[in-house]
PDB file of C-alpha atoms in Angstrom:
ATOM      1  CA  MET X 370      25.072 120.480  86.365  1.00  0.00           C
ATOM      2  CA  THR X 371      28.650 120.859  87.573  1.00  0.00           C
ATOM      3  CA  GLN X 372      29.366 119.899  91.182  1.00  0.00           C
ATOM      4  CA  LEU X 373      32.893 120.698  92.318  1.00  0.00           C
ATOM      5  CA  ALA X 374      34.133 118.738  95.303  1.00  0.00           C
ATOM      6  CA  LEU X 375      37.093 117.256  97.142  1.00  0.00           C
ATOM      7  CA  VAL X 376      37.911 113.557  97.310  1.00  0.00           C
ATOM      8  CA  ILE X 377      40.160 112.647 100.235  1.00  0.00           C
ATOM      9  CA  ASP X 378      42.215 109.459 100.267  1.00  0.00           C
ATOM     10  CA  LEU X 379      42.328 108.226 103.862  1.00  0.00           C
ATOM     11  CA  ASN X 380      44.788 105.531 102.857  1.00  0.00           C
ATOM     12  CA  VAL X 381      47.617 108.024 102.305  1.00  0.00           C
ATOM     13  CA  CYS X 382      46.733 110.943 104.601  1.00  0.00           C
ATOM     14  CA  VAL X 383      49.505 111.175 107.209  1.00  0.00           C
ATOM     15  CA  GLY X 384      47.950 113.880 109.391  1.00  0.00           C
ATOM     16  CA  CYS X 385      50.680 116.438 108.655  1.00  0.00           C
ATOM     17  CA  HIS X 386      48.200 119.371 108.724  1.00  0.00           C
ATOM     18  CA  ALA X 387      49.679 120.933 105.586  1.00  0.00           C
ATOM     19  CA  CYS X 388      46.125 121.278 104.297  1.00  0.00           C
ATOM     20  CA  VAL X 389      45.089 123.065 107.488  1.00  0.00           C
ATOM     21  CA  THR X 390      47.928 125.583 107.487  1.00  0.00           C
ATOM     22  CA  SER X 391      47.791 126.301 103.750  1.00  0.00           C
ATOM     23  CA  CYS X 392      44.026 126.795 103.954  1.00  0.00           C
ATOM     24  CA  LYS X 393      44.438 129.175 106.858  1.00  0.00           C
ATOM     25  CA  GLN X 394      47.180 131.147 105.107  1.00  0.00           C
ATOM     26  CA  TRP X 395      45.382 131.512 101.787  1.00  0.00           C
ATOM     27  CA  ASN X 396      41.964 132.359 103.166  1.00  0.00           C
ATOM     28  CA  THR X 397      43.226 134.731 105.858  1.00  0.00           C
ATOM     29  CA  SER X 398      44.842 136.865 103.182  1.00  0.00           C
ATOM     30  CA  GLY X 399      42.176 136.236 100.557  1.00  0.00           C
ATOM     31  CA  ALA X 400      38.560 137.121  99.880  1.00  0.00           C
ATOM     32  CA  ALA X 401      37.304 135.008 102.794  1.00  0.00           C
ATOM     33  CA  GLY X 402      39.567 136.634 105.365  1.00  0.00           C
ATOM     34  CA  PRO X 403      40.500 137.644 107.865  1.00  0.00           C
ATOM     35  CA  MET X 404      40.181 134.451 109.898  1.00  0.00           C
ATOM     36  CA  SER X 405      40.747 135.635 113.415  1.00  0.00           C
ATOM     37  CA  ASP X 406      42.544 133.889 116.277  1.00  0.00           C
ATOM     38  CA  ASP X 407      42.550 134.739 119.968  1.00  0.00           C
ATOM     39  CA  SER X 408      45.434 133.596 122.158  1.00  0.00           C
ATOM     40  CA  PRO X 409      46.569 130.978 119.598  1.00  0.00           C
ATOM     41  CA  TYR X 410      49.434 129.831 121.841  1.00  0.00           C
ATOM     42  CA  GLY X 411      47.646 130.175 125.160  1.00  0.00           C
ATOM     43  CA  PRO X 412      45.915 127.572 127.320  1.00  0.00           C
ATOM     44  CA  GLU X 413      42.477 128.301 125.806  1.00  0.00           C
ATOM     45  CA  PRO X 414      43.030 129.221 122.149  1.00  0.00           C
ATOM     46  CA  THR X 415      40.134 130.016 119.805  1.00  0.00           C
ATOM     47  CA  GLY X 416      40.247 130.470 116.078  1.00  0.00           C
ATOM     48  CA  THR X 417      38.438 130.132 112.777  1.00  0.00           C
ATOM     49  CA  PHE X 418      39.442 127.296 110.472  1.00  0.00           C
ATOM     50  CA  PHE X 419      37.878 126.066 107.240  1.00  0.00           C
ATOM     51  CA  ASN X 420      39.644 122.720 107.413  1.00  0.00           C
ATOM     52  CA  ARG X 421      40.583 120.556 110.380  1.00  0.00           C
ATOM     53  CA  VAL X 422      42.220 117.144 110.730  1.00  0.00           C
ATOM     54  CA  GLN X 423      40.850 114.869 113.430  1.00  0.00           C
ATOM     55  CA  THR X 424      43.274 112.178 114.615  1.00  0.00           C
ATOM     56  CA  PHE X 425      42.226 109.229 116.746  1.00  0.00           C
ATOM     57  CA  GLU X 426      43.196 105.665 117.527  1.00  0.00           C
ATOM     58  CA  VAL X 427      41.132 102.521 117.079  1.00  0.00           C
ATOM     59  CA  GLY X 428      41.647  99.096 118.572  1.00  0.00           C
ATOM     60  CA  GLU X 429      43.380  98.058 121.755  1.00  0.00           C
ATOM     61  CA  PHE X 430      47.102  98.133 122.447  1.00  0.00           C
ATOM     62  CA  PRO X 431      49.190  96.670 120.976  1.00  0.00           C
ATOM     63  CA  ASN X 432      46.861  96.150 117.991  1.00  0.00           C
ATOM     64  CA  THR X 433      46.020  99.790 117.421  1.00  0.00           C
ATOM     65  CA  ASP X 434      45.735 101.925 114.331  1.00  0.00           C
ATOM     66  CA  THR X 435      45.922 105.709 113.953  1.00  0.00           C
ATOM     67  CA  ILE X 436      43.320 107.384 111.739  1.00  0.00           C
ATOM     68  CA  HIS X 437      43.781 110.871 110.291  1.00  0.00           C
ATOM     69  CA  PHE X 438      40.448 112.271 109.136  1.00  0.00           C
ATOM     70  CA  PRO X 439      40.404 115.680 107.393  1.00  0.00           C
ATOM     71  CA  LYS X 440      37.023 117.388 107.458  1.00  0.00           C
ATOM     72  CA  SER X 441      35.600 120.613 106.107  1.00  0.00           C
ATOM     73  CA  CYS X 442      32.351 121.769 104.518  1.00  0.00           C
ATOM     74  CA  LEU X 443      31.144 118.952 102.273  1.00  0.00           C
ATOM     75  CA  HIS X 444      29.307 121.256  99.825  1.00  0.00           C
ATOM     76  CA  CYS X 445      26.202 119.118 100.028  1.00  0.00           C
ATOM     77  CA  GLU X 446      23.994 118.837  96.981  1.00  0.00           C
ATOM     78  CA  ASP X 447      21.013 119.378  99.295  1.00  0.00           C
ATOM     79  CA  PRO X 448      22.596 121.589 101.986  1.00  0.00           C
ATOM     80  CA  PRO X 449      20.458 121.940 105.136  1.00  0.00           C
ATOM     81  CA  CYS X 450      22.305 125.146 106.049  1.00  0.00           C
ATOM     82  CA  VAL X 451      20.807 127.073 103.124  1.00  0.00           C
ATOM     83  CA  PRO X 452      17.029 126.955 103.768  1.00  0.00           C
ATOM     84  CA  VAL X 453      17.368 127.779 107.478  1.00  0.00           C
ATOM     85  CA  CYS X 454      19.283 131.027 106.869  1.00  0.00           C
ATOM     86  CA  PRO X 455      16.844 133.886 107.633  1.00  0.00           C
ATOM     87  CA  THR X 456      18.695 136.440 105.507  1.00  0.00           C
ATOM     88  CA  GLY X 457      19.716 134.323 102.516  1.00  0.00           C
ATOM     89  CA  ALA X 458      23.390 134.702 103.412  1.00  0.00           C
ATOM     90  CA  SER X 459      24.001 130.987 102.918  1.00  0.00           C
ATOM     91  CA  TYR X 460      23.509 129.930  99.322  1.00  0.00           C
ATOM     92  CA  LYS X 461      24.516 127.261  96.800  1.00  0.00           C
ATOM     93  CA  ARG X 462      25.862 128.367  93.441  1.00  0.00           C
ATOM     94  CA  LYS X 463      24.105 126.882  90.420  1.00  0.00           C
ATOM     95  CA  GLU X 464      27.135 127.063  88.145  1.00  0.00           C
ATOM     96  CA  ASP X 465      29.469 124.872  90.218  1.00  0.00           C
ATOM     97  CA  GLY X 466      27.579 123.648  93.311  1.00  0.00           C
ATOM     98  CA  ILE X 467      29.818 125.472  95.808  1.00  0.00           C
ATOM     99  CA  VAL X 468      28.078 126.488  99.057  1.00  0.00           C
ATOM    100  CA  LEU X 469      29.063 129.973 100.181  1.00  0.00           C
ATOM    101  CA  VAL X 470      28.206 132.654 102.737  1.00  0.00           C
ATOM    102  CA  ASP X 471      27.530 136.286 101.853  1.00  0.00           C
ATOM    103  CA  TYR X 472      29.150 138.099 104.782  1.00  0.00           C
ATOM    104  CA  ASP X 473      27.239 141.289 104.020  1.00  0.00           C
ATOM    105  CA  LYS X 474      23.961 139.466 104.694  1.00  0.00           C
ATOM    106  CA  CYS X 475      25.081 137.222 107.558  1.00  0.00           C
ATOM    107  CA  ILE X 476      23.885 138.294 111.017  1.00  0.00           C
ATOM    108  CA  GLY X 477      25.736 135.584 112.950  1.00  0.00           C
ATOM    109  CA  CYS X 478      22.588 133.883 114.232  1.00  0.00           C
ATOM    110  CA  LYS X 479      24.253 130.437 113.947  1.00  0.00           C
ATOM    111  CA  TYR X 480      21.158 128.755 112.496  1.00  0.00           C
ATOM    112  CA  CYS X 481      23.318 127.291 109.729  1.00  0.00           C
ATOM    113  CA  SER X 482      25.733 125.743 112.225  1.00  0.00           C
ATOM    114  CA  TRP X 483      22.853 124.122 114.084  1.00  0.00           C
ATOM    115  CA  ALA X 484      21.440 122.733 110.840  1.00  0.00           C
ATOM    116  CA  CYS X 485      24.773 121.365 109.580  1.00  0.00           C
ATOM    117  CA  PRO X 486      25.127 117.730 110.755  1.00  0.00           C
ATOM    118  CA  TYR X 487      28.871 117.784 110.080  1.00  0.00           C
ATOM    119  CA  GLY X 488      29.910 120.689 112.290  1.00  0.00           C
ATOM    120  CA  ALA X 489      31.453 122.485 109.321  1.00  0.00           C
ATOM    121  CA  ARG X 490      30.364 126.023 110.208  1.00  0.00           C
ATOM    122  CA  GLU X 491      32.335 128.320 112.497  1.00  0.00           C
ATOM    123  CA  ILE X 492      31.655 131.846 113.664  1.00  0.00           C
ATOM    124  CA  ASP X 493      34.374 134.453 113.385  1.00  0.00           C
ATOM    125  CA  GLU X 494      34.354 136.002 116.822  1.00  0.00           C
ATOM    126  CA  HIS X 495      35.719 139.302 115.512  1.00  0.00           C
ATOM    127  CA  GLN X 496      33.496 139.823 112.491  1.00  0.00           C
ATOM    128  CA  LYS X 497      30.502 138.009 114.050  1.00  0.00           C
ATOM    129  CA  VAL X 498      29.699 136.171 110.821  1.00  0.00           C
ATOM    130  CA  MET X 499      29.597 132.478 109.967  1.00  0.00           C
ATOM    131  CA  LYS X 500      32.477 131.130 107.888  1.00  0.00           C
ATOM    132  CA  LYS X 501      33.259 127.892 106.109  1.00  0.00           C
ATOM    133  CA  CYS X 502      35.290 126.275 103.339  1.00  0.00           C
ATOM    134  CA  THR X 503      34.793 128.010  99.999  1.00  0.00           C
ATOM    135  CA  LEU X 504      36.740 125.451  97.942  1.00  0.00           C
ATOM    136  CA  CYS X 505      39.085 128.411  97.430  1.00  0.00           C
ATOM    137  CA  VAL X 506      36.660 129.884  94.915  1.00  0.00           C
ATOM    138  CA  ASP X 507      38.970 132.857  94.510  1.00  0.00           C
ATOM    139  CA  ARG X 508      41.845 130.529  93.544  1.00  0.00           C
ATOM    140  CA  ILE X 509      40.123 128.138  91.180  1.00  0.00           C
ATOM    141  CA  TYR X 510      38.816 130.949  88.983  1.00  0.00           C
ATOM    142  CA  SER X 511      41.785 133.313  89.322  1.00  0.00           C
ATOM    143  CA  PRO X 512      43.080 134.557  85.945  1.00  0.00           C
ATOM    144  CA  THR X 513      46.372 135.567  87.604  1.00  0.00           C
ATOM    145  CA  LEU X 514      47.313 131.986  88.517  1.00  0.00           C
ATOM    146  CA  PRO X 515      48.648 129.375  86.100  1.00  0.00           C
ATOM    147  CA  GLU X 516      45.938 126.896  85.170  1.00  0.00           C
ATOM    148  CA  ALA X 517      47.776 124.072  86.965  1.00  0.00           C
ATOM    149  CA  GLU X 518      47.515 126.027  90.240  1.00  0.00           C
ATOM    150  CA  ARG X 519      43.806 126.757  90.016  1.00  0.00           C
ATOM    151  CA  LYS X 520      42.983 124.280  92.726  1.00  0.00           C
ATOM    152  CA  PRO X 521      42.135 124.700  96.428  1.00  0.00           C
ATOM    153  CA  ALA X 522      45.136 125.554  98.602  1.00  0.00           C
ATOM    154  CA  CYS X 523      44.757 122.303 100.545  1.00  0.00           C
ATOM    155  CA  VAL X 524      45.020 120.258  97.350  1.00  0.00           C
ATOM    156  CA  MET X 525      48.120 122.117  96.198  1.00  0.00           C
ATOM    157  CA  SER X 526      49.918 121.682  99.539  1.00  0.00           C
ATOM    158  CA  CYS X 527      49.217 117.996 100.292  1.00  0.00           C
ATOM    159  CA  PRO X 528      52.593 116.182 100.210  1.00  0.00           C
ATOM    160  CA  THR X 529      51.034 112.735  99.677  1.00  0.00           C
ATOM    161  CA  ASN X 530      48.431 113.756  97.076  1.00  0.00           C
ATOM    162  CA  ALA X 531      45.702 112.617  99.442  1.00  0.00           C
ATOM    163  CA  ARG X 532      43.335 115.317  98.157  1.00  0.00           C
ATOM    164  CA  LEU X 533      41.759 115.367  94.700  1.00  0.00           C
ATOM    165  CA  PHE X 534      39.597 118.141  93.254  1.00  0.00           C
ATOM    166  CA  GLY X 535      37.143 118.181  90.390  1.00  0.00           C
ATOM    167  CA  ASP X 536      33.602 117.768  89.100  1.00  0.00           C
ATOM    168  CA  ILE X 537      31.947 114.671  90.549  1.00  0.00           C
ATOM    169  CA  HIS X 538      29.130 114.970  87.977  1.00  0.00           C
ATOM    170  CA  ASP X 539      31.628 114.449  85.166  1.00  0.00           C
ATOM    171  CA  SER X 540      31.907 110.680  84.892  1.00  0.00           C
ATOM    172  CA  GLU X 541      35.366 110.929  83.309  1.00  0.00           C
ATOM    173  CA  SER X 542      36.887 113.368  85.800  1.00  0.00           C
ATOM    174  CA  GLU X 543      39.707 112.285  88.098  1.00  0.00           C
ATOM    175  CA  VAL X 544      37.475 112.473  91.159  1.00  0.00           C
ATOM    176  CA  SER X 545      34.635 110.472  89.606  1.00  0.00           C
ATOM    177  CA  VAL X 546      37.003 107.739  88.444  1.00  0.00           C
ATOM    178  CA  ALA X 547      38.564 107.573  91.927  1.00  0.00           C
ATOM    179  CA  ILE X 548      35.155 107.305  93.609  1.00  0.00           C
ATOM    180  CA  ARG X 549      33.978 104.656  91.170  1.00  0.00           C
ATOM    181  CA  GLU X 550      37.095 102.502  91.057  1.00  0.00           C
ATOM    182  CA  ARG X 551      38.286 102.832  94.643  1.00  0.00           C
ATOM    183  CA  GLY X 552      35.066 102.584  96.611  1.00  0.00           C
ATOM    184  CA  GLY X 553      34.645 106.265  97.456  1.00  0.00           C
ATOM    185  CA  TYR X 554      31.871 107.056  99.900  1.00  0.00           C
ATOM    186  CA  ALA X 555      30.011 110.090 101.252  1.00  0.00           C
ATOM    187  CA  LEU X 556      30.074 110.929 104.961  1.00  0.00           C
ATOM    188  CA  GLN X 557      26.900 109.982 106.843  1.00  0.00           C
ATOM    189  CA  PRO X 558      24.596 109.569 103.810  1.00  0.00           C
ATOM    190  CA  GLU X 559      21.708 108.761 106.140  1.00  0.00           C
ATOM    191  CA  TRP X 560      21.263 112.499 106.722  1.00  0.00           C
ATOM    192  CA  GLY X 561      20.020 112.854 103.133  1.00  0.00           C
ATOM    193  CA  THR X 562      22.204 115.891 102.422  1.00  0.00           C
ATOM    194  CA  HIS X 563      24.079 114.178  99.545  1.00  0.00           C
ATOM    195  CA  PRO X 564      27.574 115.469 100.403  1.00  0.00           C
ATOM    196  CA  ALA X 565      29.631 116.345  97.339  1.00  0.00           C
ATOM    197  CA  ASN X 566      32.945 115.669  99.072  1.00  0.00           C
ATOM    198  CA  HIS X 567      33.846 111.982  99.205  1.00  0.00           C
ATOM    199  CA  TYR X 568      36.398 109.816 101.004  1.00  0.00           C
ATOM    200  CA  LEU X 569      38.461 106.936  99.673  1.00  0.00           C
ATOM    201  CA  PRO X 570      38.605 104.171 102.292  1.00  0.00           C
ATOM    202  CA  ARG X 571      41.660 102.785 104.007  1.00  0.00           C
ATOM    203  CA  HIS X 572      42.824  99.407 102.720  1.00  0.00           C
ATOM    204  CA  LYS X 573      44.211  96.572 104.772  1.00  0.00           C
ATOM    205  CA  THR X 574      47.900  96.108 104.083  1.00  0.00           C
ATOM    206  CA  LYS X 575      49.142  92.569 104.564  1.00  0.00           C
ATOM    207  CA  MET X 576      52.325  92.544 106.626  1.00  0.00           C
ATOM    208  CA  HIS X 577      55.093  90.180 105.562  1.00  0.00           C
ATOM    209  CA  ILE X 578      57.194  89.438 108.637  1.00  0.00           C
ATOM    210  CA  HIS X 579      60.027  86.944 108.665  1.00  0.00           C
ATOM    211  CA  GLU X 580      59.877  84.345 111.394  1.00  0.00           C
ATOM    212  CA  ASP X 581      63.050  85.524 113.113  1.00  0.00           C
ATOM    213  CA  GLU X 582      61.497  88.957 113.569  1.00  0.00           C
ATOM    214  CA  LEU X 583      58.912  87.404 115.862  1.00  0.00           C
ATOM    215  CA  VAL X 584      61.385  85.631 118.135  1.00  0.00           C
ATOM    216  CA  ARG X 585      64.534  87.733 118.149  1.00  0.00           C
ATOM    217  CA  VAL X 586      65.605  89.167 121.495  1.00  0.00           C
ATOM    218  CA  ASP X 587      65.156  92.833 120.524  1.00  0.00           C
ATOM    219  CA  ASN X 588      61.513  92.427 119.541  1.00  0.00           C
ATOM    220  CA  PRO X 589      59.808  95.349 121.365  1.00  0.00           C
ATOM    221  CA  LEU X 590      56.599  93.379 121.955  1.00  0.00           C
ATOM    222  CA  LEU X 591      58.503  90.657 123.753  1.00  0.00           C
ATOM    223  CA  LYS X 592      60.366  93.221 125.808  1.00  0.00           C
ATOM    224  CA  GLU X 593      57.049  94.660 126.999  1.00  0.00           C
ATOM    225  CA  GLY X 594      55.665  91.221 127.734  1.00  0.00           C
ATOM    226  CA  PHE X 595      53.255  91.065 124.784  1.00  0.00           C
ATOM    227  CA  PRO X 596      53.308  87.949 122.583  1.00  0.00           C
ATOM    228  CA  PRO X 597      53.588  88.445 118.817  1.00  0.00           C
ATOM    229  CA  HIS X 598      50.375  88.467 116.823  1.00  0.00           C
ATOM    230  CA  ASP X 599      49.220  85.017 115.761  1.00  0.00           C
ATOM    231  CA  PRO X 600      48.568  85.220 111.993  1.00  0.00           C
ATOM    232  CA  ARG X 601      45.784  82.656 112.424  1.00  0.00           C
ATOM    233  CA  GLU X 602      43.898  85.081 114.627  1.00  0.00           C
ATOM    234  CA  PRO X 603      41.820  87.956 113.092  1.00  0.00           C
ATOM    235  CA  ALA X 604      43.667  91.243 112.736  1.00  0.00           C
ATOM    236  CA  LEU X 605      42.213  94.633 113.621  1.00  0.00           C
ATOM    237  CA  ASP X 606      41.067  95.253 110.039  1.00  0.00           C
ATOM    238  CA  ASP X 607      39.195  91.942 110.029  1.00  0.00           C
ATOM    239  CA  ILE X 608      36.964  92.995 112.937  1.00  0.00           C
ATOM    240  CA  ASN X 609      33.859  95.033 112.109  1.00  0.00           C
TER     241      ASN X 609
END
């Protein structure tokens, strides 16, 4: 059975939010729209998004690292949001594994959002229905688009090619090869939902620094009173 999904390479994601804005633009004007916003530039903005990028820092200064983590509906192979829906609005398509919401059946009870362990469901405050990533189902099957563009909007817009799209059940597909050869993993597998979307892990990059860069007078660490990192000591990526 086909299972379409996204594979996101955390090693090259730069947190530019191109995936967020392109997703919002396409789906607001597409079959999943509108995606309402209230006071988007005010002190307490609210809005509906299918894709968000969470950015956070790990480690302690000066040995810190910034992580950009895109997250949307993972199109689980055993989605907990489907069986809890009292009206059958949430469903998983047999032909491609995409999890969708039938807005005509949705009553906005939020059961699906409570059941989803990933926080991927959002209610549209104007339409009072639950919304989520559709994998741009209206794009990927559109006969009006060139075949090369029949991919989710977020995939098409990513400037670093951090997002791959394809059938993870096809062992020879681009996404399956990436998962297999680059250590792809599913988010929180302990929940037993078998997420279709996968992530490619960040890799430690060995820094090659010339000795004079550690002692020269304009070294910013020395200016701030921090000694340079001792290469004999464990780096941030070496600490679990």
